[in-house]
Amino acid sequence: MSDSIFTGCIPALMTPCKEDRTPDFNALARKGKELIAAGMSAVVYCGSMGDWPLLSDEERMVGVEALVNAGVPVIVGTGAINTKSAVAITAHAARVGAAGLMIIPRVLSRGTSVAAQKAHFTAILEAASGLPAVIYNSPYYGFATRADLFFDLRASYSNLIGFKEFGGAADMSYAAETITSGDDDLTLMVGVDTQVFHGFVKCGATGAITGIGNALPKEVLHLVELCEKAATGDAAARVKARELEEALMVLSKFDEGVDLVLFYKYLMVLNGDAEYTLHFNETDALTSAQQAFVETQYAQFKAWYADWAA
């Protein structure tokens, strides 16, 4: 197992907003510190949870610096509309002291081309200055990195140490079977909240990048702990991990949908984090039915967990 930053439980931070719908980077840093104090090993910023397409490159850099200056270990998402921006974001992350990179494929332009993706990944890794990096594999980006491309890149860049796999069970199994198993320097990160048990127990994952963990850090850390124990053959932990994952599933499934940020920000508001009330676009909002559904499911889970964990 790699002993890099890509181990343990890592929330993908959302970007809180001020009343004028501009980023509140002071609140971002406070939340990062709070989650590290709760037991998270690092944070990710800016992946899809951080609304990277809605921020300028400069705003994203300010957010990264706010986290670094607050002493928060931060893994920087490199998602960008073009390779030039991705390289600038990467170089900035290395310069200001970020802890790692989550490399997002090239989107829109030649996104299905293996040659174009190899050139994109290479440019980012060149600018990384040795920062440990994982490729963010997701069907939503329209490109799946396979073993041949991964090892071709790793032959030149030893700091490329694995995957954050956002696909389902089959995608995670592929990554484990063909890429990350058998080499202690490689790591597999569970990248979707619905596959924590499968990733740790059946695929040898060494960490999880979580969305729901922003709102339920104690419970998600508990799930990861149980899954790690289950992966060693602990039969009681295996049963309890399954129970906890099933109870979380309705809330975890928001991670798979297009409204994930809207749902998880609303959970933060239910926790009392008012700075997550607004979104950058005024029209980005849950319906009244969605809000009522979240409230009911959240209350149900909290009541169940209090009874189950007692």
PDB file of C-alpha atoms in Angstrom:
ATOM      1  CA  MET A   1       0.000   0.000   0.000  1.00  0.00           C
ATOM      2  CA  SER A   2       1.282   3.442  -0.869  1.00  0.00           C
ATOM      3  CA  ASP A   3       2.017   5.615   2.156  1.00  0.00           C
ATOM      4  CA  SER A   4       1.303   8.791   0.186  1.00  0.00           C
ATOM      5  CA  ILE A   5      -1.371  11.398   0.804  1.00  0.00           C
ATOM      6  CA  PHE A   6      -3.821   9.122  -1.013  1.00  0.00           C
ATOM      7  CA  THR A   7      -4.820   6.999   1.968  1.00  0.00           C
ATOM      8  CA  GLY A   8      -7.574   7.214   4.549  1.00  0.00           C
ATOM      9  CA  CYS A   9     -10.767   9.200   4.095  1.00  0.00           C
ATOM     10  CA  ILE A  10     -10.698  12.423   2.067  1.00  0.00           C
ATOM     11  CA  PRO A  11     -13.708  14.728   1.569  1.00  0.00           C
ATOM     12  CA  ALA A  12     -14.070  16.545  -1.743  1.00  0.00           C
ATOM     13  CA  LEU A  13     -14.825  20.033  -0.506  1.00  0.00           C
ATOM     14  CA  MET A  14     -17.670  22.136  -1.818  1.00  0.00           C
ATOM     15  CA  THR A  15     -17.193  25.867  -2.291  1.00  0.00           C
ATOM     16  CA  PRO A  16     -19.309  27.962   0.098  1.00  0.00           C
ATOM     17  CA  CYS A  17     -20.810  31.231  -1.133  1.00  0.00           C
ATOM     18  CA  LYS A  18     -21.165  34.716   0.254  1.00  0.00           C
ATOM     19  CA  GLU A  19     -24.473  36.572  -0.060  1.00  0.00           C
ATOM     20  CA  ASP A  20     -23.382  37.946  -3.439  1.00  0.00           C
ATOM     21  CA  ARG A  21     -22.766  34.364  -4.659  1.00  0.00           C
ATOM     22  CA  THR A  22     -19.005  34.761  -4.821  1.00  0.00           C
ATOM     23  CA  PRO A  23     -16.721  32.166  -3.211  1.00  0.00           C
ATOM     24  CA  ASP A  24     -16.209  32.370   0.551  1.00  0.00           C
ATOM     25  CA  PHE A  25     -12.649  31.124   0.866  1.00  0.00           C
ATOM     26  CA  ASN A  26     -12.410  31.878   4.587  1.00  0.00           C
ATOM     27  CA  ALA A  27     -15.354  29.538   5.171  1.00  0.00           C
ATOM     28  CA  LEU A  28     -13.733  26.990   2.847  1.00  0.00           C
ATOM     29  CA  ALA A  29     -10.563  26.985   4.956  1.00  0.00           C
ATOM     30  CA  ARG A  30     -12.555  26.718   8.198  1.00  0.00           C
ATOM     31  CA  LYS A  31     -14.426  23.694   6.904  1.00  0.00           C
ATOM     32  CA  GLY A  32     -11.194  22.092   5.711  1.00  0.00           C
ATOM     33  CA  LYS A  33      -9.642  22.501   9.173  1.00  0.00           C
ATOM     34  CA  GLU A  34     -12.789  21.190  10.832  1.00  0.00           C
ATOM     35  CA  LEU A  35     -12.827  18.038   8.717  1.00  0.00           C
ATOM     36  CA  ILE A  36      -9.145  17.349   9.329  1.00  0.00           C
ATOM     37  CA  ALA A  37      -9.784  17.761  13.061  1.00  0.00           C
ATOM     38  CA  ALA A  38     -12.625  15.230  12.731  1.00  0.00           C
ATOM     39  CA  GLY A  39     -10.169  12.620  11.433  1.00  0.00           C
ATOM     40  CA  MET A  40     -10.004  13.104   7.671  1.00  0.00           C
ATOM     41  CA  SER A  41      -6.513  12.613   6.251  1.00  0.00           C
ATOM     42  CA  ALA A  42      -6.694  15.362   3.594  1.00  0.00           C
ATOM     43  CA  VAL A  43      -9.190  17.237   1.417  1.00  0.00           C
ATOM     44  CA  VAL A  44      -9.743  17.522  -2.333  1.00  0.00           C
ATOM     45  CA  TYR A  45     -10.266  20.888  -4.015  1.00  0.00           C
ATOM     46  CA  CYS A  46     -11.473  21.578  -6.765  1.00  0.00           C
ATOM     47  CA  GLY A  47     -13.205  18.517  -8.186  1.00  0.00           C
ATOM     48  CA  SER A  48     -16.774  18.403  -9.406  1.00  0.00           C
ATOM     49  CA  MET A  49     -17.903  18.798  -5.779  1.00  0.00           C
ATOM     50  CA  GLY A  50     -16.058  22.109  -5.682  1.00  0.00           C
ATOM     51  CA  ASP A  51     -17.888  23.317  -8.817  1.00  0.00           C
ATOM     52  CA  TRP A  52     -14.663  23.766 -10.763  1.00  0.00           C
ATOM     53  CA  PRO A  53     -16.457  24.609 -14.047  1.00  0.00           C
ATOM     54  CA  LEU A  54     -18.153  27.567 -12.333  1.00  0.00           C
ATOM     55  CA  LEU A  55     -14.964  29.120 -10.967  1.00  0.00           C
ATOM     56  CA  SER A  56     -12.203  31.004 -12.735  1.00  0.00           C
ATOM     57  CA  ASP A  57      -8.685  29.610 -12.638  1.00  0.00           C
ATOM     58  CA  GLU A  58      -7.700  32.524 -10.400  1.00  0.00           C
ATOM     59  CA  GLU A  59     -10.524  31.832  -7.936  1.00  0.00           C
ATOM     60  CA  ARG A  60      -9.541  28.202  -7.720  1.00  0.00           C
ATOM     61  CA  MET A  61      -5.949  29.168  -6.970  1.00  0.00           C
ATOM     62  CA  VAL A  62      -7.107  31.483  -4.184  1.00  0.00           C
ATOM     63  CA  GLY A  63      -9.065  28.585  -2.684  1.00  0.00           C
ATOM     64  CA  VAL A  64      -6.060  26.274  -2.821  1.00  0.00           C
ATOM     65  CA  GLU A  65      -3.852  28.868  -1.143  1.00  0.00           C
ATOM     66  CA  ALA A  66      -6.453  29.496   1.572  1.00  0.00           C
ATOM     67  CA  LEU A  67      -6.431  25.794   2.443  1.00  0.00           C
ATOM     68  CA  VAL A  68      -2.641  25.471   2.305  1.00  0.00           C
ATOM     69  CA  ASN A  69      -2.186  28.577   4.464  1.00  0.00           C
ATOM     70  CA  ALA A  70      -4.637  27.127   6.981  1.00  0.00           C
ATOM     71  CA  GLY A  71      -2.457  24.029   7.287  1.00  0.00           C
ATOM     72  CA  VAL A  72      -4.910  21.743   5.500  1.00  0.00           C
ATOM     73  CA  PRO A  73      -3.367  18.973   3.329  1.00  0.00           C
ATOM     74  CA  VAL A  74      -5.031  19.616  -0.023  1.00  0.00           C
ATOM     75  CA  ILE A  75      -5.196  17.522  -3.177  1.00  0.00           C
ATOM     76  CA  VAL A  76      -5.882  19.785  -6.145  1.00  0.00           C
ATOM     77  CA  GLY A  77      -8.229  18.848  -8.969  1.00  0.00           C
ATOM     78  CA  THR A  78      -6.822  19.729 -12.383  1.00  0.00           C
ATOM     79  CA  GLY A  79     -10.116  19.847 -14.305  1.00  0.00           C
ATOM     80  CA  ALA A  80     -10.061  22.585 -16.924  1.00  0.00           C
ATOM     81  CA  ILE A  81     -11.511  23.516 -20.276  1.00  0.00           C
ATOM     82  CA  ASN A  82      -8.078  23.196 -21.879  1.00  0.00           C
ATOM     83  CA  THR A  83      -4.644  21.772 -21.165  1.00  0.00           C
ATOM     84  CA  LYS A  84      -3.051  25.203 -20.758  1.00  0.00           C
ATOM     85  CA  SER A  85      -5.321  26.000 -17.799  1.00  0.00           C
ATOM     86  CA  ALA A  86      -4.820  22.549 -16.300  1.00  0.00           C
ATOM     87  CA  VAL A  87      -1.050  23.038 -16.445  1.00  0.00           C
ATOM     88  CA  ALA A  88      -1.294  26.482 -14.824  1.00  0.00           C
ATOM     89  CA  ILE A  89      -3.441  25.079 -12.006  1.00  0.00           C
ATOM     90  CA  THR A  90      -0.982  22.214 -11.541  1.00  0.00           C
ATOM     91  CA  ALA A  91       2.085  24.456 -11.466  1.00  0.00           C
ATOM     92  CA  HIS A  92       0.385  26.721  -8.940  1.00  0.00           C
ATOM     93  CA  ALA A  93      -0.487  23.736  -6.715  1.00  0.00           C
ATOM     94  CA  ALA A  94       3.130  22.599  -6.696  1.00  0.00           C
ATOM     95  CA  ARG A  95       4.402  26.117  -6.059  1.00  0.00           C
ATOM     96  CA  VAL A  96       2.196  26.898  -3.037  1.00  0.00           C
ATOM     97  CA  GLY A  97       2.634  23.566  -1.271  1.00  0.00           C
ATOM     98  CA  ALA A  98      -0.358  21.405  -2.153  1.00  0.00           C
ATOM     99  CA  ALA A  99      -0.069  17.762  -1.096  1.00  0.00           C
ATOM    100  CA  GLY A 100      -1.161  16.035  -4.311  1.00  0.00           C
ATOM    101  CA  LEU A 101      -3.052  16.147  -7.581  1.00  0.00           C
ATOM    102  CA  MET A 102      -6.245  14.586  -8.860  1.00  0.00           C
ATOM    103  CA  ILE A 103      -5.722  14.567 -12.628  1.00  0.00           C
ATOM    104  CA  ILE A 104      -8.936  15.022 -14.598  1.00  0.00           C
ATOM    105  CA  PRO A 105      -9.028  14.005 -18.277  1.00  0.00           C
ATOM    106  CA  ARG A 106      -9.284  16.405 -21.176  1.00  0.00           C
ATOM    107  CA  VAL A 107     -12.943  17.267 -21.800  1.00  0.00           C
ATOM    108  CA  LEU A 108     -15.000  18.346 -24.814  1.00  0.00           C
ATOM    109  CA  SER A 109     -12.146  18.730 -27.311  1.00  0.00           C
ATOM    110  CA  ARG A 110     -10.879  15.312 -28.532  1.00  0.00           C
ATOM    111  CA  GLY A 111     -11.947  13.812 -25.237  1.00  0.00           C
ATOM    112  CA  THR A 112     -12.241  10.292 -26.613  1.00  0.00           C
ATOM    113  CA  SER A 113      -8.789  10.319 -28.224  1.00  0.00           C
ATOM    114  CA  VAL A 114      -6.197   8.222 -26.376  1.00  0.00           C
ATOM    115  CA  ALA A 115      -3.393  10.238 -27.996  1.00  0.00           C
ATOM    116  CA  ALA A 116      -4.956  13.543 -26.916  1.00  0.00           C
ATOM    117  CA  GLN A 117      -5.470  12.285 -23.361  1.00  0.00           C
ATOM    118  CA  LYS A 118      -1.906  11.020 -23.167  1.00  0.00           C
ATOM    119  CA  ALA A 119      -0.620  14.446 -24.221  1.00  0.00           C
ATOM    120  CA  HIS A 120      -2.929  16.123 -21.679  1.00  0.00           C
ATOM    121  CA  PHE A 121      -1.859  13.868 -18.808  1.00  0.00           C
ATOM    122  CA  THR A 122       1.797  14.233 -19.783  1.00  0.00           C
ATOM    123  CA  ALA A 123       1.618  18.029 -19.736  1.00  0.00           C
ATOM    124  CA  ILE A 124       0.105  17.980 -16.254  1.00  0.00           C
ATOM    125  CA  LEU A 125       2.621  15.479 -14.908  1.00  0.00           C
ATOM    126  CA  GLU A 126       5.466  17.546 -16.364  1.00  0.00           C
ATOM    127  CA  ALA A 127       4.197  20.576 -14.415  1.00  0.00           C
ATOM    128  CA  ALA A 128       3.602  18.607 -11.211  1.00  0.00           C
ATOM    129  CA  SER A 129       7.156  18.889  -9.869  1.00  0.00           C
ATOM    130  CA  GLY A 130       6.885  15.398  -8.437  1.00  0.00           C
ATOM    131  CA  LEU A 131       3.599  15.879  -6.542  1.00  0.00           C
ATOM    132  CA  PRO A 132       1.906  12.503  -6.025  1.00  0.00           C
ATOM    133  CA  ALA A 133      -1.000  12.187  -8.429  1.00  0.00           C
ATOM    134  CA  VAL A 134      -3.921   9.927  -9.235  1.00  0.00           C
ATOM    135  CA  ILE A 135      -5.995   9.898 -12.398  1.00  0.00           C
ATOM    136  CA  TYR A 136      -9.666  10.635 -11.833  1.00  0.00           C
ATOM    137  CA  ASN A 137     -11.498   7.950 -13.773  1.00  0.00           C
ATOM    138  CA  SER A 138     -15.169   8.781 -14.307  1.00  0.00           C
ATOM    139  CA  PRO A 139     -17.739   7.894 -16.972  1.00  0.00           C
ATOM    140  CA  TYR A 140     -18.983  11.484 -16.703  1.00  0.00           C
ATOM    141  CA  TYR A 141     -15.761  12.735 -18.274  1.00  0.00           C
ATOM    142  CA  GLY A 142     -16.271  10.480 -21.295  1.00  0.00           C
ATOM    143  CA  PHE A 143     -12.885   8.771 -21.159  1.00  0.00           C
ATOM    144  CA  ALA A 144     -11.711   5.655 -19.342  1.00  0.00           C
ATOM    145  CA  THR A 145      -7.984   5.359 -18.697  1.00  0.00           C
ATOM    146  CA  ARG A 146      -6.933   1.771 -19.253  1.00  0.00           C
ATOM    147  CA  ALA A 147      -3.920  -0.180 -18.061  1.00  0.00           C
ATOM    148  CA  ASP A 148      -1.794   0.327 -21.166  1.00  0.00           C
ATOM    149  CA  LEU A 149      -2.058   4.126 -21.035  1.00  0.00           C
ATOM    150  CA  PHE A 150      -1.579   4.218 -17.265  1.00  0.00           C
ATOM    151  CA  PHE A 151       1.641   2.203 -17.332  1.00  0.00           C
ATOM    152  CA  ASP A 152       2.893   4.088 -20.368  1.00  0.00           C
ATOM    153  CA  LEU A 153       2.580   7.308 -18.355  1.00  0.00           C
ATOM    154  CA  ARG A 154       3.963   5.770 -15.169  1.00  0.00           C
ATOM    155  CA  ALA A 155       7.106   4.638 -16.999  1.00  0.00           C
ATOM    156  CA  SER A 156       8.069   8.307 -17.203  1.00  0.00           C
ATOM    157  CA  TYR A 157       6.350   9.692 -14.099  1.00  0.00           C
ATOM    158  CA  SER A 158       6.734   7.641 -10.929  1.00  0.00           C
ATOM    159  CA  ASN A 159       4.642  10.214  -9.042  1.00  0.00           C
ATOM    160  CA  LEU A 160       1.579   8.857 -10.881  1.00  0.00           C
ATOM    161  CA  ILE A 161       0.577   6.407  -8.190  1.00  0.00           C
ATOM    162  CA  GLY A 162      -2.967   5.295  -8.946  1.00  0.00           C
ATOM    163  CA  PHE A 163      -6.611   5.964  -9.520  1.00  0.00           C
ATOM    164  CA  LYS A 164      -9.588   7.691  -8.050  1.00  0.00           C
ATOM    165  CA  GLU A 165     -12.250   5.434  -9.583  1.00  0.00           C
ATOM    166  CA  PHE A 166     -15.692   7.036  -9.820  1.00  0.00           C
ATOM    167  CA  GLY A 167     -17.207   4.278 -11.939  1.00  0.00           C
ATOM    168  CA  GLY A 168     -19.234   1.426 -10.530  1.00  0.00           C
ATOM    169  CA  ALA A 169     -18.173  -1.934  -9.150  1.00  0.00           C
ATOM    170  CA  ALA A 170     -17.026  -3.281 -12.515  1.00  0.00           C
ATOM    171  CA  ASP A 171     -14.799  -0.256 -13.175  1.00  0.00           C
ATOM    172  CA  MET A 172     -13.275  -0.478  -9.720  1.00  0.00           C
ATOM    173  CA  SER A 173     -12.639  -4.192 -10.147  1.00  0.00           C
ATOM    174  CA  TYR A 174     -10.936  -3.526 -13.491  1.00  0.00           C
ATOM    175  CA  ALA A 175      -8.614  -0.976 -11.908  1.00  0.00           C
ATOM    176  CA  ALA A 176      -7.740  -3.379  -9.094  1.00  0.00           C
ATOM    177  CA  GLU A 177      -7.250  -6.403 -11.333  1.00  0.00           C
ATOM    178  CA  THR A 178      -5.205  -4.747 -14.080  1.00  0.00           C
ATOM    179  CA  ILE A 179      -3.450  -1.767 -12.505  1.00  0.00           C
ATOM    180  CA  THR A 180      -3.191  -1.211  -8.764  1.00  0.00           C
ATOM    181  CA  SER A 181      -2.826  -4.703  -7.269  1.00  0.00           C
ATOM    182  CA  GLY A 182       0.559  -6.312  -6.734  1.00  0.00           C
ATOM    183  CA  ASP A 183       2.556  -3.085  -6.468  1.00  0.00           C
ATOM    184  CA  ASP A 184       2.885  -1.487  -3.036  1.00  0.00           C
ATOM    185  CA  ASP A 185       3.638   1.861  -4.650  1.00  0.00           C
ATOM    186  CA  LEU A 186       0.212   2.028  -6.326  1.00  0.00           C
ATOM    187  CA  THR A 187      -3.073   2.945  -4.714  1.00  0.00           C
ATOM    188  CA  LEU A 188      -6.759   2.687  -5.559  1.00  0.00           C
ATOM    189  CA  MET A 189      -9.071   5.356  -4.197  1.00  0.00           C
ATOM    190  CA  VAL A 190     -12.790   4.700  -3.908  1.00  0.00           C
ATOM    191  CA  GLY A 191     -14.218   7.681  -5.743  1.00  0.00           C
ATOM    192  CA  VAL A 192     -17.975   7.257  -5.337  1.00  0.00           C
ATOM    193  CA  ASP A 193     -19.879   7.030  -2.065  1.00  0.00           C
ATOM    194  CA  THR A 194     -21.931   3.994  -3.100  1.00  0.00           C
ATOM    195  CA  GLN A 195     -18.927   1.698  -3.556  1.00  0.00           C
ATOM    196  CA  VAL A 196     -16.964   2.014  -0.308  1.00  0.00           C
ATOM    197  CA  PHE A 197     -17.397  -1.605   0.804  1.00  0.00           C
ATOM    198  CA  HIS A 198     -16.705  -3.003  -2.657  1.00  0.00           C
ATOM    199  CA  GLY A 199     -13.637  -0.824  -3.059  1.00  0.00           C
ATOM    200  CA  PHE A 200     -11.957  -1.638   0.244  1.00  0.00           C
ATOM    201  CA  VAL A 201     -13.025  -5.243   0.714  1.00  0.00           C
ATOM    202  CA  LYS A 202     -13.119  -6.586  -2.839  1.00  0.00           C
ATOM    203  CA  CYS A 203     -10.625  -4.351  -4.621  1.00  0.00           C
ATOM    204  CA  GLY A 204      -7.949  -3.534  -2.041  1.00  0.00           C
ATOM    205  CA  ALA A 205      -8.581   0.218  -2.037  1.00  0.00           C
ATOM    206  CA  THR A 206      -6.394   2.170   0.373  1.00  0.00           C
ATOM    207  CA  GLY A 207      -8.546   5.276   0.636  1.00  0.00           C
ATOM    208  CA  ALA A 208     -11.844   6.934  -0.189  1.00  0.00           C
ATOM    209  CA  ILE A 209     -12.641  10.342  -1.616  1.00  0.00           C
ATOM    210  CA  THR A 210     -16.105  11.202  -0.352  1.00  0.00           C
ATOM    211  CA  GLY A 211     -18.918  13.645  -0.970  1.00  0.00           C
ATOM    212  CA  ILE A 212     -21.319  12.637   1.801  1.00  0.00           C
ATOM    213  CA  GLY A 213     -18.397  12.782   4.251  1.00  0.00           C
ATOM    214  CA  ASN A 214     -18.614  16.583   4.191  1.00  0.00           C
ATOM    215  CA  ALA A 215     -21.959  16.411   5.975  1.00  0.00           C
ATOM    216  CA  LEU A 216     -21.526  13.145   7.894  1.00  0.00           C
ATOM    217  CA  PRO A 217     -17.808  12.907   8.686  1.00  0.00           C
ATOM    218  CA  LYS A 218     -18.126  10.764  11.826  1.00  0.00           C
ATOM    219  CA  GLU A 219     -20.371   8.231  10.154  1.00  0.00           C
ATOM    220  CA  VAL A 220     -18.321   7.995   6.948  1.00  0.00           C
ATOM    221  CA  LEU A 221     -15.079   7.646   8.899  1.00  0.00           C
ATOM    222  CA  HIS A 222     -16.774   4.846  10.843  1.00  0.00           C
ATOM    223  CA  LEU A 223     -17.752   3.145   7.565  1.00  0.00           C
ATOM    224  CA  VAL A 224     -14.199   3.346   6.227  1.00  0.00           C
ATOM    225  CA  GLU A 225     -12.819   1.966   9.499  1.00  0.00           C
ATOM    226  CA  LEU A 226     -15.214  -0.976   9.358  1.00  0.00           C
ATOM    227  CA  CYS A 227     -14.380  -1.655   5.710  1.00  0.00           C
ATOM    228  CA  GLU A 228     -10.649  -1.611   6.460  1.00  0.00           C
ATOM    229  CA  LYS A 229     -11.224  -4.172   9.218  1.00  0.00           C
ATOM    230  CA  ALA A 230     -13.464  -6.265   6.977  1.00  0.00           C
ATOM    231  CA  ALA A 231     -10.709  -6.322   4.364  1.00  0.00           C
ATOM    232  CA  THR A 232      -8.484  -8.124   6.898  1.00  0.00           C
ATOM    233  CA  GLY A 233     -11.085 -10.877   7.336  1.00  0.00           C
ATOM    234  CA  ASP A 234     -12.899  -9.485  10.389  1.00  0.00           C
ATOM    235  CA  ALA A 235     -16.309 -11.152  10.041  1.00  0.00           C
ATOM    236  CA  ALA A 236     -18.123  -8.917  12.536  1.00  0.00           C
ATOM    237  CA  ALA A 237     -16.781  -5.773  10.873  1.00  0.00           C
ATOM    238  CA  ARG A 238     -17.911  -7.087   7.482  1.00  0.00           C
ATOM    239  CA  VAL A 239     -21.495  -7.406   8.706  1.00  0.00           C
ATOM    240  CA  LYS A 240     -21.507  -3.997  10.349  1.00  0.00           C
ATOM    241  CA  ALA A 241     -19.904  -2.333   7.327  1.00  0.00           C
ATOM    242  CA  ARG A 242     -22.638  -3.754   5.107  1.00  0.00           C
ATOM    243  CA  GLU A 243     -25.324  -2.527   7.495  1.00  0.00           C
ATOM    244  CA  LEU A 244     -23.906   0.974   7.686  1.00  0.00           C
ATOM    245  CA  GLU A 245     -23.377   1.278   3.939  1.00  0.00           C
ATOM    246  CA  GLU A 246     -26.958   0.141   3.290  1.00  0.00           C
ATOM    247  CA  ALA A 247     -28.347   2.658   5.778  1.00  0.00           C
ATOM    248  CA  LEU A 248     -26.336   5.444   4.127  1.00  0.00           C
ATOM    249  CA  MET A 249     -27.249   4.399   0.586  1.00  0.00           C
ATOM    250  CA  VAL A 250     -30.061   6.856  -0.146  1.00  0.00           C
ATOM    251  CA  LEU A 251     -27.865   9.793   0.857  1.00  0.00           C
ATOM    252  CA  SER A 252     -24.789   8.274  -0.778  1.00  0.00           C
ATOM    253  CA  LYS A 253     -26.577   7.864  -4.108  1.00  0.00           C
ATOM    254  CA  PHE A 254     -26.758  11.623  -4.496  1.00  0.00           C
ATOM    255  CA  ASP A 255     -23.050  11.342  -5.334  1.00  0.00           C
ATOM    256  CA  GLU A 256     -23.968   9.604  -8.597  1.00  0.00           C
ATOM    257  CA  GLY A 257     -26.367  12.288  -9.874  1.00  0.00           C
ATOM    258  CA  VAL A 258     -26.057  15.684 -11.516  1.00  0.00           C
ATOM    259  CA  ASP A 259     -27.478  17.469  -8.459  1.00  0.00           C
ATOM    260  CA  LEU A 260     -24.884  16.087  -6.045  1.00  0.00           C
ATOM    261  CA  VAL A 261     -23.590  19.522  -5.009  1.00  0.00           C
ATOM    262  CA  LEU A 262     -27.127  20.823  -4.470  1.00  0.00           C
ATOM    263  CA  PHE A 263     -28.008  17.851  -2.270  1.00  0.00           C
ATOM    264  CA  TYR A 264     -24.822  17.847  -0.232  1.00  0.00           C
ATOM    265  CA  LYS A 265     -24.835  21.602   0.304  1.00  0.00           C
ATOM    266  CA  TYR A 266     -28.372  21.250   1.627  1.00  0.00           C
ATOM    267  CA  LEU A 267     -27.229  18.567   4.053  1.00  0.00           C
ATOM    268  CA  MET A 268     -24.571  21.007   5.246  1.00  0.00           C
ATOM    269  CA  VAL A 269     -27.299  23.594   5.841  1.00  0.00           C
ATOM    270  CA  LEU A 270     -29.277  21.040   7.840  1.00  0.00           C
ATOM    271  CA  ASN A 271     -26.133  20.624   9.941  1.00  0.00           C
ATOM    272  CA  GLY A 272     -26.146  24.366  10.629  1.00  0.00           C
ATOM    273  CA  ASP A 273     -23.537  25.466   8.060  1.00  0.00           C
ATOM    274  CA  ALA A 274     -25.426  28.456   6.665  1.00  0.00           C
ATOM    275  CA  GLU A 275     -22.557  29.433   4.346  1.00  0.00           C
ATOM    276  CA  TYR A 276     -23.590  26.522   2.084  1.00  0.00           C
ATOM    277  CA  THR A 277     -27.103  27.880   1.513  1.00  0.00           C
ATOM    278  CA  LEU A 278     -26.385  29.580  -1.814  1.00  0.00           C
ATOM    279  CA  HIS A 279     -25.015  28.383  -5.153  1.00  0.00           C
ATOM    280  CA  PHE A 280     -23.091  30.338  -7.768  1.00  0.00           C
ATOM    281  CA  ASN A 281     -26.069  30.258 -10.134  1.00  0.00           C
ATOM    282  CA  GLU A 282     -29.350  31.458  -8.648  1.00  0.00           C
ATOM    283  CA  THR A 283     -31.256  28.889 -10.716  1.00  0.00           C
ATOM    284  CA  ASP A 284     -29.240  26.019  -9.234  1.00  0.00           C
ATOM    285  CA  ALA A 285     -31.594  24.955  -6.452  1.00  0.00           C
ATOM    286  CA  LEU A 286     -33.382  21.884  -5.174  1.00  0.00           C
ATOM    287  CA  THR A 287     -37.120  21.680  -5.643  1.00  0.00           C
ATOM    288  CA  SER A 288     -39.352  21.718  -2.585  1.00  0.00           C
ATOM    289  CA  ALA A 289     -39.940  17.981  -3.092  1.00  0.00           C
ATOM    290  CA  GLN A 290     -36.200  17.303  -3.206  1.00  0.00           C
ATOM    291  CA  GLN A 291     -35.671  19.316  -0.028  1.00  0.00           C
ATOM    292  CA  ALA A 292     -38.434  17.454   1.792  1.00  0.00           C
ATOM    293  CA  PHE A 293     -37.009  14.118   0.644  1.00  0.00           C
ATOM    294  CA  VAL A 294     -33.526  15.024   1.885  1.00  0.00           C
ATOM    295  CA  GLU A 295     -34.869  16.201   5.242  1.00  0.00           C
ATOM    296  CA  THR A 296     -36.810  12.971   5.774  1.00  0.00           C
ATOM    297  CA  GLN A 297     -33.968  10.666   4.742  1.00  0.00           C
ATOM    298  CA  TYR A 298     -31.384  12.613   6.730  1.00  0.00           C
ATOM    299  CA  ALA A 299     -33.494  12.520   9.905  1.00  0.00           C
ATOM    300  CA  GLN A 300     -34.173   8.822   9.392  1.00  0.00           C
ATOM    301  CA  PHE A 301     -30.492   8.000   8.978  1.00  0.00           C
ATOM    302  CA  LYS A 302     -29.409  10.079  11.986  1.00  0.00           C
ATOM    303  CA  ALA A 303     -32.017   8.352  14.191  1.00  0.00           C
ATOM    304  CA  TRP A 304     -30.976   4.915  12.888  1.00  0.00           C
ATOM    305  CA  TYR A 305     -27.276   5.573  13.399  1.00  0.00           C
ATOM    306  CA  ALA A 306     -27.772   6.845  16.960  1.00  0.00           C
ATOM    307  CA  ASP A 307     -29.639   3.636  17.822  1.00  0.00           C
ATOM    308  CA  TRP A 308     -27.318   1.296  15.847  1.00  0.00           C
ATOM    309  CA  ALA A 309     -24.062   2.725  17.162  1.00  0.00           C
ATOM    310  CA  ALA A 310     -25.221   2.938  20.783  1.00  0.00           C
TER     311      ALA A 310
END
